[in-house]
Amino acid sequence: MGWFRAAGDADDDPALHVVSVLRAGGDKAAGAGFVLGADTVLTCAHVVNDALGRDMFDAGPPGPGEIPVVVRDAVRSQRYPARVAYWIPPRGRDGGPVRTGDDEWLGDLAVLRVDGPAGSLLAAGRAAMVAGQKVGAWHGGGRGATLARLTVASLHRSLAYLDGESTGMAVGAGYSGGPLWCRDEQAVVGLVVAHFMPPVHPATGAQLPYSPQQLVRRSWAIPWQRVEAELRPLGILDAVLPASPDVDDPAFLLLVEAIEDLLPLMSERIDRGQRLATACGVAYGSGVTPPSPEEFAAFLLTHPRALAAFSGILRRDSPDAADRVLAVGGLSRTPRLLAPQEYTALRKQLAALDRAVLGRFPEAVRAALPHLAALPGGDSLDTLLDHLEVLPGDGHSTGGERRVPALLRVMEYVGALGVGPRRAELRLWADGVARRLGITRAALGERRADAQEWERSVRGRSARVRVLVQVTRAEPGRHQLRSWCDEGAGPRQVSTDSTVSYSASEAAREVLRVLDSLTPPDGDERPPLVEVLVDRTSLDLPVDEWEARDPDDIVPGVLGVEFPLVVHCPELLRRHGRFMSHWRTRWSRLDSGKTVVVSESMDRDTVYSRLVNQLDTVRVSVDVPPGSRDGIVQICLALGIPVVVWDRGGDGAAHVVDYMADVATRELPDGVRDYRASARVSPPEFPGRPVLAWADADRTVPRLHLTEPQEST
């Protein structure tokens, strides 16, 4: 054990590795988990669903709700709030939903970010699972008496089967998500997922008499190697489980040299080492014998926030030394931007922001970082923060000035959306981080001025209330719906049953019911935007023409006449991820970008060649007959053109294109609605059936309508 070490050791009592995941608003355990990193807990997604009162196999993102967790050491138990940072929902072997009666499934992992003081969570070692290992599991309540002794009976690529001993505790409800501890390896080798219950009478549900042929004490688990395969692509493990530095790593060698130069005296290394360990929440060794330069450097390159904390310790007395350490740390992928205390303070500041401001966080990111290729795939704020912390600074610095990191730039834009004390507190936080990094006030002030100018430009363009409707085809002439409302703070689901099918008239009534439930903000007289989420085969679905057609209604209730109705096809945007950055860049130029009219003389290859790198084109009007039109529309959307207009019928394509040419791009949803209304009054004068594809890069869409990823073969 080195001079820097974890504050305590749970391996003598492995039950202390169990984290209790509690049901929200209560003290009863929904299941278990274990510490993955300094502020990170790993559990099963179905445990989170249970904790939040959702269906066990709900695949939808759980949102920002807090989940209480309890961690323990040899002395006490501590309860902290946690949030889901990364979500890998349960999925069937065919990639679809888990069905009632399924005994086995894939995925089912959730990474929780815990709001606790530095060093409060003690991570256990991890090792690969192999057949024949003797392992132990504990109930989520964390009591040592709940130990179930198990053997890895067989190991498969995605799961392992465990057999329990005939005496002692058996795995049951509340064990899910807990670690499987192997004493021989002194490590966690997997997670408990489920157990096979004894058979019951099909009619009464009563347990059948025991038979020697019954399956007894059989459970199944996710092996650690499968956990790694699921989490590694998300970049989580690189952050929470950094490998020990190679002795030939340039960053390690340069840090050793820096420690030798900056802290030549034993007393200096002891003092700085103790202060660093305290800041990072770890214990330290002798107060007489200092850490060696190699131990010091290794700790800075294995604890993600140690180097940031160390630069803060050095900054006050030796700014040049702090700059040197930060420069060397930039050669390694492990160090994070923020020190532990800075990260904790940021989380506290963000938690205090209004929900409406937090809902605009992605918008602030895109405004602050217009050339960012794409936001990370996750939906949580923690995912965004993780991504932003590792991005470099911008290119506005001159000479030897330190650049303003991406995260600080984003926080300036988020702060600009806040009001009063919240804005001031975020700015004070940014000022403190900038001082620790050695960033000049002028450099940060320039980014702050950019953020204020952006906020002024969007102040009068408040987020429009919208209703999102996922429409999927069912049997001929009928459709299934799923709906969300978004008053500016992000989509909230308002319908859950996507199995009911509707005729066009019934679907119109259902959408109008959702629209009638909205309360528009004071002073905003604009009708809500209806955003129809479709797959690429349904772009021409005439949802805008659906009428409620209820004999008792006074008005017909035509969706596209009463409301600005647009279509959105995330499938095409995400199909070729390399164009996501083009989409965001084009959207940022919506008010100044160009319009391209695609005529009959242009085929798909011509459209591709013309638009692929023309980032100042934000809008395409398609004046092409129906035969080749679908392919051209789809290629425009796949290339990241945010606004595409065409005529569903084709007879009035030229008229639609000419009419819309006089409508500003941002006003197109209302312009198309007016056209549809005019077409009902005077079809000869308005012969078109316009469709508007509208992909707003500043507003999020739910990911529930996307197909879950298939299990790789």
XYZ file of C-alpha atoms in Angstrom:
713
model
C 0.000 0.000 0.000
C 1.430 3.380 -1.012
C 1.659 6.644 0.888
C -1.684 7.804 -0.616
C -4.386 5.279 0.122
C -8.145 4.938 0.515
C -9.521 6.220 3.802
C -10.345 2.824 5.221
C -10.357 -0.725 3.934
C -13.549 -2.689 3.448
C -11.960 -5.848 2.086
C -11.760 -7.402 5.571
C -15.556 -7.016 5.714
C -16.710 -7.181 2.085
C -20.327 -6.514 3.120
C -19.194 -2.886 3.444
C -18.823 -2.786 -0.344
C -22.619 -3.044 -0.652
C -24.419 0.241 -1.308
C -28.118 0.354 -0.462
C -30.307 1.809 -3.224
C -33.449 3.015 -1.460
C -36.923 3.671 -2.749
C -37.507 7.387 -3.175
C -39.272 8.857 -0.180
C -38.629 5.856 2.068
C -36.036 3.755 3.850
C -36.715 0.387 2.227
C -34.053 -0.963 -0.122
C -35.069 -1.456 -3.750
C -31.818 -3.309 -4.297
C -28.082 -2.942 -4.004
C -25.104 -1.506 -5.823
C -21.401 -1.043 -5.280
C -18.910 1.798 -5.538
C -17.390 2.110 -8.985
C -15.387 5.308 -8.444
C -14.870 8.240 -6.114
C -18.436 9.545 -6.574
C -19.971 6.775 -8.666
C -22.144 3.742 -7.871
C -23.048 0.914 -10.236
C -26.340 -0.946 -9.953
C -28.995 -2.530 -12.183
C -31.347 -0.362 -14.207
C -34.349 -2.345 -12.955
C -33.327 -1.492 -9.375
C -33.490 2.203 -10.302
C -36.905 1.660 -11.873
C -38.105 0.056 -8.644
C -36.611 2.869 -6.564
C -38.482 5.459 -8.644
C -41.765 3.529 -8.640
C -41.607 2.740 -12.359
C -42.276 -0.491 -14.178
C -39.384 -2.884 -13.594
C -38.399 -3.065 -17.272
C -39.155 0.533 -18.256
C -36.507 1.351 -20.867
C -37.035 5.119 -20.865
C -34.459 7.432 -19.290
C -35.368 7.956 -15.628
C -34.874 11.717 -15.697
C -33.215 13.931 -13.091
C -35.036 12.563 -10.035
C -32.950 11.851 -6.938
C -32.450 8.341 -5.588
C -31.249 7.952 -1.988
C -28.296 5.636 -1.433
C -26.596 4.506 1.776
C -22.869 3.786 1.969
C -21.084 2.303 4.962
C -17.709 2.064 6.552
C -16.631 0.241 9.677
C -18.023 2.999 11.910
C -21.181 4.452 10.397
C -23.714 4.576 7.585
C -24.235 7.708 5.524
C -27.146 8.582 3.255
C -26.606 10.670 0.123
C -28.729 11.750 -2.858
C -27.766 10.234 -6.210
C -28.816 10.711 -9.835
C -28.632 8.501 -12.898
C -25.648 9.583 -14.993
C -25.574 6.707 -17.515
C -28.479 4.440 -18.415
C -28.342 1.064 -20.173
C -31.926 -0.211 -19.930
C -32.977 -3.854 -19.800
C -33.490 -5.266 -23.291
C -34.501 -8.594 -24.725
C -32.149 -10.766 -26.721
C -33.756 -9.441 -29.903
C -32.979 -5.879 -28.869
C -36.627 -5.146 -28.078
C -38.329 -4.698 -24.714
C -38.198 -7.331 -21.978
C -41.510 -9.134 -21.914
C -43.492 -10.467 -18.987
C -42.328 -13.958 -18.213
C -38.772 -13.490 -19.533
C -36.251 -15.101 -17.192
C -33.160 -13.510 -18.752
C -32.330 -10.263 -20.522
C -29.433 -8.027 -21.550
C -28.230 -4.539 -20.605
C -29.772 -3.573 -17.245
C -27.048 -1.279 -15.876
C -27.251 2.164 -14.298
C -24.377 4.381 -13.204
C -25.337 6.721 -10.368
C -23.517 9.939 -9.521
C -23.545 10.487 -5.762
C -23.495 13.894 -4.079
C -21.162 13.174 -1.178
C -17.953 14.616 0.217
C -14.653 13.643 -1.377
C -13.463 10.234 -0.208
C -16.840 9.176 1.183
C -17.134 6.307 -1.294
C -14.599 3.467 -1.177
C -14.233 1.585 -4.443
C -13.676 -2.168 -4.462
C -11.262 -3.971 -6.748
C -12.626 -5.614 -9.898
C -11.632 -8.886 -11.565
C -12.906 -11.132 -14.336
C -15.461 -13.802 -13.451
C -14.513 -17.424 -14.177
C -16.448 -20.642 -13.755
C -15.988 -22.330 -10.390
C -15.363 -19.151 -8.378
C -16.788 -19.024 -4.860
C -18.562 -15.707 -4.399
C -20.749 -13.929 -1.875
C -23.748 -11.635 -2.291
C -25.645 -9.464 0.188
C -29.109 -7.961 0.399
C -29.410 -4.259 -0.427
C -30.098 -3.563 3.234
C -26.377 -4.112 3.795
C -26.553 -6.396 6.824
C -23.704 -8.883 7.021
C -26.121 -11.614 8.112
C -27.704 -11.612 4.637
C -24.619 -13.200 3.054
C -25.554 -15.750 0.392
C -22.716 -18.113 -0.570
C -22.686 -18.965 -4.254
C -20.654 -20.771 -6.887
C -20.291 -19.658 -10.501
C -21.822 -22.753 -12.107
C -21.323 -21.689 -15.726
C -20.186 -18.629 -17.579
C -21.542 -17.341 -20.873
C -20.764 -14.269 -22.910
C -23.480 -12.053 -21.445
C -24.415 -13.731 -18.182
C -23.384 -16.303 -15.628
C -25.404 -18.831 -13.656
C -24.871 -19.096 -9.919
C -25.820 -21.940 -7.599
C -26.373 -21.243 -3.916
C -25.370 -23.486 -1.044
C -28.133 -25.504 0.558
C -27.608 -23.851 3.938
C -27.593 -20.181 4.833
C -29.317 -17.326 3.007
C -30.696 -17.636 -0.512
C -30.633 -14.849 -3.094
C -34.031 -13.183 -3.282
C -35.739 -9.841 -3.695
C -33.449 -6.937 -2.769
C -30.188 -8.593 -3.867
C -30.341 -7.252 -7.440
C -27.556 -4.870 -8.430
C -25.321 -5.963 -5.573
C -21.669 -6.972 -5.996
C -20.508 -10.568 -6.217
C -17.410 -10.629 -4.024
C -14.713 -13.236 -4.609
C -12.497 -13.599 -1.545
C -9.773 -15.410 -3.493
C -9.524 -12.513 -5.943
C -10.250 -9.876 -3.260
C -12.421 -8.242 -5.889
C -15.930 -7.830 -7.285
C -16.430 -10.189 -10.233
C -19.982 -9.300 -11.283
C -23.457 -8.051 -10.328
C -26.476 -10.038 -9.169
C -29.398 -9.550 -11.553
C -32.156 -12.070 -10.826
C -33.000 -15.443 -9.341
C -35.158 -18.344 -10.484
C -38.076 -18.846 -8.121
C -39.569 -22.273 -7.313
C -42.557 -23.167 -9.505
C -46.060 -22.171 -8.433
C -49.505 -23.473 -9.280
C -50.621 -21.714 -12.499
C -54.143 -21.082 -11.213
C -53.666 -20.247 -7.524
C -50.096 -18.989 -7.454
C -49.393 -21.230 -4.457
C -45.941 -22.793 -4.236
C -45.908 -26.374 -5.437
C -44.615 -29.180 -3.207
C -40.865 -29.619 -3.447
C -39.609 -32.048 -6.034
C -35.988 -33.201 -6.483
C -36.373 -32.183 -10.138
C -36.950 -28.525 -9.255
C -34.326 -25.850 -9.844
C -33.018 -24.923 -6.390
C -31.177 -21.698 -5.488
C -30.212 -20.825 -9.044
C -29.517 -17.154 -9.825
C -27.908 -15.329 -12.700
C -25.533 -12.386 -12.871
C -23.672 -10.032 -15.199
C -19.961 -10.966 -15.221
C -17.533 -8.104 -14.726
C -16.132 -8.557 -18.224
C -19.639 -7.976 -19.617
C -20.023 -4.867 -17.454
C -16.795 -3.547 -18.965
C -18.033 -4.273 -22.485
C -21.244 -2.283 -21.828
C -19.582 0.673 -20.071
C -16.317 1.050 -21.963
C -17.866 2.635 -25.103
C -19.459 5.302 -22.910
C -16.061 6.418 -21.594
C -17.027 5.840 -17.962
C -14.327 3.378 -17.016
C -11.468 5.567 -18.231
C -12.637 8.238 -15.785
C -13.449 6.146 -12.717
C -10.925 3.312 -13.136
C -7.738 4.900 -14.496
C -4.883 2.472 -14.980
C -1.646 2.915 -13.054
C 0.737 5.047 -15.116
C 3.426 3.332 -17.115
C 6.918 4.164 -15.866
C 7.777 5.174 -19.440
C 4.716 7.435 -19.761
C 6.019 10.938 -20.622
C 3.472 12.546 -18.293
C 4.651 10.338 -15.418
C 8.332 11.008 -16.075
C 7.800 14.770 -16.345
C 5.695 14.838 -13.165
C 8.357 12.929 -11.244
C 10.889 15.480 -12.456
C 8.572 18.360 -11.491
C 8.006 16.981 -7.975
C 11.755 16.594 -7.490
C 12.310 20.217 -8.609
C 9.334 21.835 -6.861
C 9.384 19.894 -3.582
C 13.038 19.060 -2.946
C 12.682 18.962 0.852
C 11.122 15.990 2.663
C 9.086 18.351 4.845
C 7.614 20.025 1.737
C 6.548 16.707 0.230
C 4.958 15.648 3.524
C 3.063 18.950 3.900
C 1.872 19.119 0.284
C 1.084 15.404 0.282
C -1.072 15.669 3.414
C -2.951 18.668 2.040
C -3.494 16.906 -1.276
C -4.740 13.709 0.378
C -7.177 15.703 2.526
C -8.498 17.579 -0.516
C -9.082 14.272 -2.333
C -10.622 12.506 0.672
C -7.977 9.799 0.997
C -5.766 8.779 3.890
C -2.024 9.325 3.861
C 0.999 7.547 5.249
C 3.695 8.492 7.692
C 4.083 12.051 8.922
C 7.819 11.425 9.097
C 8.559 9.658 5.830
C 7.364 11.569 2.755
C 5.883 10.081 -0.399
C 8.512 9.463 -3.023
C 8.340 11.613 -6.172
C 7.194 8.478 -8.012
C 4.349 7.853 -5.527
C 3.349 11.507 -5.717
C 3.278 11.495 -9.535
C 1.421 8.173 -9.687
C -1.331 9.519 -7.425
C -1.693 12.639 -9.574
C -2.216 10.430 -12.631
C -4.595 7.894 -11.089
C -6.972 10.026 -8.996
C -9.006 11.993 -11.600
C -9.148 15.209 -9.540
C -5.818 15.060 -7.735
C -3.835 17.086 -10.262
C -6.419 19.895 -10.219
C -6.346 19.928 -6.413
C -2.531 19.954 -6.403
C -2.387 22.906 -8.813
C -4.624 24.821 -6.406
C -2.292 24.060 -3.511
C 0.669 25.343 -5.535
C -1.041 28.379 -7.111
C -0.950 30.670 -4.075
C 2.776 30.336 -3.317
C 4.186 29.448 -6.728
C 2.075 30.258 -9.803
C 4.828 29.079 -12.154
C 4.887 25.701 -10.384
C 1.108 25.376 -10.771
C 1.359 26.189 -14.481
C 4.090 23.595 -14.925
C 2.044 20.868 -13.224
C -1.066 21.716 -15.274
C 0.928 21.658 -18.509
C 2.330 18.213 -17.739
C -1.096 16.941 -16.666
C -2.420 17.898 -20.079
C -0.341 15.044 -21.547
C -2.483 12.471 -19.705
C -6.143 11.560 -20.282
C -6.811 10.886 -16.592
C -6.796 14.308 -14.861
C -10.126 16.120 -14.828
C -10.480 19.883 -15.040
C -12.047 20.462 -11.617
C -10.733 19.810 -8.131
C -13.056 17.813 -5.819
C -14.320 20.906 -4.018
C -14.903 22.754 -7.301
C -16.917 19.874 -8.729
C -19.026 19.574 -5.565
C -19.684 23.321 -5.591
C -20.699 23.233 -9.260
C -23.162 20.409 -8.673
C -24.670 22.402 -5.799
C -24.960 25.527 -7.977
C -26.648 23.610 -10.796
C -29.059 21.891 -8.413
C -30.214 25.326 -7.222
C -30.984 26.614 -10.737
C -34.551 26.870 -11.979
C -35.718 23.822 -13.906
C -36.368 26.007 -16.946
C -32.730 27.152 -16.975
C -31.445 23.592 -16.621
C -33.711 22.550 -19.476
C -31.814 24.998 -21.700
C -28.424 23.556 -20.762
C -27.936 21.833 -24.177
C -28.854 25.110 -25.886
C -26.195 26.929 -23.832
C -23.633 24.250 -24.718
C -24.248 24.663 -28.433
C -24.108 28.446 -28.194
C -20.868 28.406 -26.189
C -19.272 25.682 -28.330
C -20.642 26.156 -31.852
C -18.052 23.818 -33.388
C -18.619 20.950 -30.993
C -19.079 17.864 -33.153
C -21.929 16.380 -31.117
C -23.264 16.212 -27.629
C -22.698 12.885 -25.848
C -25.298 10.216 -26.348
C -26.594 10.253 -22.785
C -29.517 12.415 -21.656
C -28.321 13.332 -18.165
C -26.650 16.505 -16.962
C -23.842 14.436 -15.450
C -23.089 12.935 -18.861
C -22.756 16.417 -20.320
C -20.505 17.583 -17.488
C -18.269 14.530 -17.864
C -17.935 15.276 -21.566
C -17.299 18.990 -21.109
C -14.589 18.509 -18.483
C -12.253 16.799 -20.928
C -12.709 19.255 -23.810
C -9.835 21.683 -24.447
C -9.875 25.453 -24.238
C -10.866 27.745 -27.093
C -8.524 29.429 -29.524
C -8.900 33.040 -28.384
C -5.724 33.130 -26.285
C -2.544 34.819 -27.467
C 1.073 34.156 -26.616
C 1.446 32.154 -23.436
C -2.076 32.866 -22.124
C -3.990 29.856 -20.844
C -7.127 29.155 -22.836
C -10.574 29.279 -21.270
C -11.723 25.624 -20.918
C -14.923 24.524 -22.599
C -16.680 23.872 -19.288
C -16.043 27.406 -18.037
C -17.327 28.859 -21.296
C -20.513 26.822 -21.011
C -21.027 27.861 -17.386
C -20.823 31.504 -18.453
C -23.650 30.890 -20.929
C -25.693 28.945 -18.364
C -25.095 31.727 -15.842
C -26.312 34.293 -18.371
C -29.674 32.494 -18.421
C -29.968 32.698 -14.632
C -31.113 35.678 -12.637
C -30.012 37.455 -9.485
C -28.027 35.461 -6.930
C -27.816 32.330 -9.087
C -26.037 34.187 -11.880
C -23.673 35.857 -9.401
C -22.857 32.578 -7.641
C -22.007 30.804 -10.909
C -19.762 33.688 -11.912
C -17.971 33.633 -8.567
C -17.444 29.907 -9.009
C -16.024 30.462 -12.503
C -13.767 33.232 -11.203
C -12.328 30.869 -8.592
C -11.630 28.080 -11.085
C -10.072 30.568 -13.520
C -7.715 31.884 -10.809
C -6.638 28.357 -9.939
C -5.945 27.639 -13.607
C -4.048 30.895 -14.116
C -6.543 32.279 -16.652
C -6.501 36.069 -16.913
C -9.542 38.101 -15.988
C -9.558 39.598 -19.484
C -9.788 36.175 -21.139
C -12.670 35.041 -18.942
C -14.277 38.465 -19.279
C -14.324 38.114 -23.055
C -16.222 34.808 -22.781
C -18.570 36.406 -20.237
C -19.300 39.251 -22.636
C -19.998 36.742 -25.420
C -22.476 34.979 -23.138
C -24.243 38.211 -22.226
C -24.561 39.188 -25.883
C -25.998 35.759 -26.720
C -28.487 35.985 -23.851
C -29.675 39.373 -25.067
C -30.133 38.010 -28.589
C -32.348 35.145 -27.434
C -34.211 36.948 -24.657
C -36.991 38.013 -26.988
C -37.075 34.584 -28.584
C -38.425 32.601 -25.666
C -38.845 28.868 -26.025
C -42.167 28.075 -27.620
C -44.487 25.650 -25.880
C -44.629 22.463 -27.903
C -46.247 19.059 -27.917
C -44.229 16.144 -29.263
C -46.160 13.208 -30.693
C -44.490 9.994 -31.748
C -46.627 8.419 -34.473
C -46.025 4.820 -35.512
C -48.058 2.810 -37.989
C -50.199 -0.023 -36.628
C -52.681 -1.988 -38.714
C -53.820 -0.294 -41.956
C -55.474 3.045 -41.271
C -54.549 3.087 -37.592
C -51.649 4.500 -35.622
C -50.085 4.304 -32.180
C -49.208 7.496 -30.299
C -46.922 8.562 -27.504
C -46.971 12.184 -26.350
C -44.803 14.654 -24.454
C -45.286 18.291 -23.450
C -42.448 20.796 -23.330
C -43.111 24.195 -21.790
C -39.423 25.131 -22.091
C -37.787 22.844 -19.522
C -37.563 19.743 -21.692
C -40.040 17.012 -22.676
C -42.230 15.447 -19.999
C -44.200 12.395 -20.984
C -47.975 12.726 -20.765
C -49.019 9.425 -22.314
C -47.621 6.033 -21.439
C -49.726 3.458 -23.249
C -48.322 3.154 -26.769
C -50.182 -0.102 -27.494
C -53.578 1.504 -28.200
C -54.164 2.205 -31.879
C -56.191 5.131 -33.247
C -57.859 6.036 -36.486
C -56.867 9.421 -37.923
C -59.912 11.076 -36.345
C -59.342 9.416 -32.969
C -55.667 10.362 -33.064
C -56.563 13.989 -33.770
C -58.877 14.021 -30.751
C -56.131 12.522 -28.577
C -53.581 15.149 -29.692
C -56.124 17.934 -29.143
C -56.779 16.564 -25.647
C -53.082 16.920 -24.838
C -52.973 20.413 -26.350
C -56.008 21.480 -24.313
C -54.217 20.405 -21.121
C -51.408 22.929 -21.647
C -51.224 26.186 -19.759
C -49.436 28.712 -22.000
C -47.064 31.131 -20.248
C -48.352 34.600 -19.490
C -47.939 36.983 -22.383
C -47.224 34.292 -24.984
C -50.138 34.203 -27.403
C -48.455 31.890 -29.908
C -50.199 28.540 -30.365
C -48.107 25.555 -29.286
C -45.883 23.916 -31.867
C -46.850 20.315 -32.653
C -43.734 18.277 -33.449
C -44.534 14.883 -34.974
C -41.773 12.303 -34.487
C -41.729 9.774 -37.318
C -39.440 7.240 -38.920
C -38.094 7.860 -42.401
C -40.892 5.871 -44.053
C -43.573 8.137 -42.554
C -42.361 11.610 -43.477
C -45.374 12.070 -45.783
C -47.918 10.856 -43.245
C -50.704 13.507 -43.439
C -50.941 14.165 -39.701
C -51.524 17.870 -40.382
C -54.751 16.920 -42.231
C -56.179 14.754 -39.452
C -59.540 16.073 -38.195
C -61.233 15.345 -34.876
C -64.618 14.928 -36.666
C -66.751 14.642 -33.563
C -70.473 15.385 -34.224
C -70.709 17.122 -30.862
C -67.865 19.537 -31.664
C -68.617 22.926 -33.158
C -65.279 23.174 -35.025
C -63.691 20.399 -37.109
C -60.367 20.392 -35.220
C -57.849 20.062 -38.071
C -54.417 19.709 -36.442
C -52.314 21.464 -39.098
C -54.766 24.340 -39.469
C -55.148 25.188 -35.793
C -51.508 24.622 -34.879
C -48.120 24.951 -36.559
C -47.323 21.284 -37.187
C -43.885 20.041 -38.253
C -42.298 16.633 -38.693
C -39.005 15.513 -37.215
C -37.062 12.347 -38.047
C -34.245 11.801 -35.503
C -33.547 8.435 -37.145
C -32.113 10.172 -40.218
C -30.075 12.651 -38.166
C -28.506 9.912 -36.094
C -28.079 7.442 -38.931
C -24.890 9.214 -40.048
C -23.472 10.742 -36.887
C -20.653 12.496 -38.744
C -23.170 15.095 -39.930
C -24.501 15.960 -36.466
C -21.974 18.795 -36.139
C -23.086 20.137 -39.551
C -26.672 20.167 -38.313
C -25.792 22.141 -35.181
C -23.677 24.620 -37.128
C -26.453 25.192 -39.665
C -29.059 25.657 -36.930
C -26.876 28.295 -35.254
C -27.035 30.219 -38.571
C -30.794 29.872 -39.003
C -31.458 33.605 -39.235
C -28.670 34.359 -41.693
C -28.211 31.136 -43.667
C -29.124 30.457 -47.278
C -32.012 28.627 -48.920
C -31.422 26.123 -51.715
C -34.210 25.099 -54.094
C -33.871 21.556 -55.408
C -35.401 21.280 -58.875
C -36.327 18.340 -61.056
C -32.981 18.541 -62.862
C -31.048 17.613 -59.686
C -30.649 13.957 -58.713
C -29.593 12.599 -55.317
C -25.878 12.609 -56.120
C -26.054 16.221 -57.246
C -27.917 17.229 -54.076
C -25.371 15.389 -51.926
C -22.374 16.991 -53.653
C -23.875 20.464 -53.409
C -25.018 20.345 -49.779
C -22.590 18.068 -47.950
C -20.132 20.830 -46.986
C -22.238 23.913 -47.630
C -22.746 24.804 -43.949
C -24.339 28.171 -44.669
C -27.337 26.372 -46.221
C -29.968 26.080 -43.498
C -33.093 25.478 -45.571
C -33.982 23.431 -48.624
C -37.179 23.700 -50.680
C -37.838 20.593 -52.755
C -39.634 21.145 -56.081
C -39.404 17.586 -57.384
C -42.085 15.078 -58.523
C -43.084 12.336 -56.038
C -41.009 9.580 -57.637
C -37.571 10.895 -56.646
C -38.730 13.326 -53.975
C -38.571 10.935 -50.993
C -34.926 10.094 -51.588
C -33.944 13.746 -51.934
C -35.827 14.763 -48.775
C -34.152 11.977 -46.827
C -30.671 12.849 -48.040
C -31.222 16.499 -47.033
C -32.259 15.477 -43.531
C -29.420 12.960 -43.188
C -26.881 15.642 -44.152
C -28.102 17.825 -41.299
C -30.269 20.371 -43.140
C -32.495 21.546 -40.253
C -35.381 22.920 -42.358
C -36.796 21.157 -45.426
C -40.067 22.082 -47.188
C -41.862 20.063 -49.859
C -45.339 19.363 -51.228
C -46.788 16.026 -50.188
C -48.948 15.759 -53.286
C -46.591 17.261 -55.815
C -49.170 19.119 -57.902
C -48.586 22.343 -56.038
C -44.876 21.945 -55.365
C -43.875 25.043 -57.316
C -46.590 27.089 -55.595
C -45.471 25.955 -52.128
C -41.852 26.809 -52.941
C -42.754 30.263 -54.304
C -45.104 31.075 -51.425
C -42.663 30.024 -48.722
C -39.794 31.955 -50.317
C -41.277 35.119 -48.811
C -41.478 33.644 -45.294
C -38.490 34.017 -42.961
C -36.986 30.666 -42.024
C -37.752 30.992 -38.318
C -41.377 31.883 -39.144
C -41.946 28.873 -41.403
C -43.995 26.780 -38.918
C -46.587 29.556 -38.735
C -46.279 30.274 -42.459
C -47.053 26.663 -43.337
C -50.027 26.677 -40.950
C -51.413 29.778 -42.686
C -50.981 28.098 -46.084
C -52.890 25.014 -44.907
C -55.727 27.185 -43.632
C -55.871 29.074 -46.940
C -55.865 25.798 -48.872
C -59.066 24.717 -47.089
C -60.737 27.996 -48.041
C -59.500 28.232 -51.633
C -57.865 25.049 -53.004
C -57.396 26.440 -56.550
C -55.377 29.375 -55.233
C -53.431 27.220 -52.757
C -53.046 23.855 -54.493
C -50.181 22.513 -52.373
C -50.097 20.158 -49.379
C -46.960 21.493 -47.657
C -44.809 19.431 -45.315
C -42.223 21.094 -43.071
C -39.390 19.046 -41.580
C -38.033 21.004 -38.630
C -35.025 19.832 -36.570
C -34.395 22.321 -33.753
C -30.890 21.766 -32.384
C -31.685 23.861 -29.298
C -34.560 21.668 -28.104
C -34.204 18.069 -26.990
C -36.396 15.218 -28.141
C -37.097 12.089 -26.093
C -35.078 9.024 -27.031
C -37.881 6.562 -26.272
C -38.998 6.363 -29.873
C -35.643 4.965 -30.983
C -35.059 1.250 -31.252
C -32.864 -0.132 -28.494
C -29.446 -1.334 -29.731
C -29.187 -4.956 -30.723
C -26.930 -7.339 -28.866
C -23.744 -7.617 -30.912
C -22.867 -10.995 -32.343
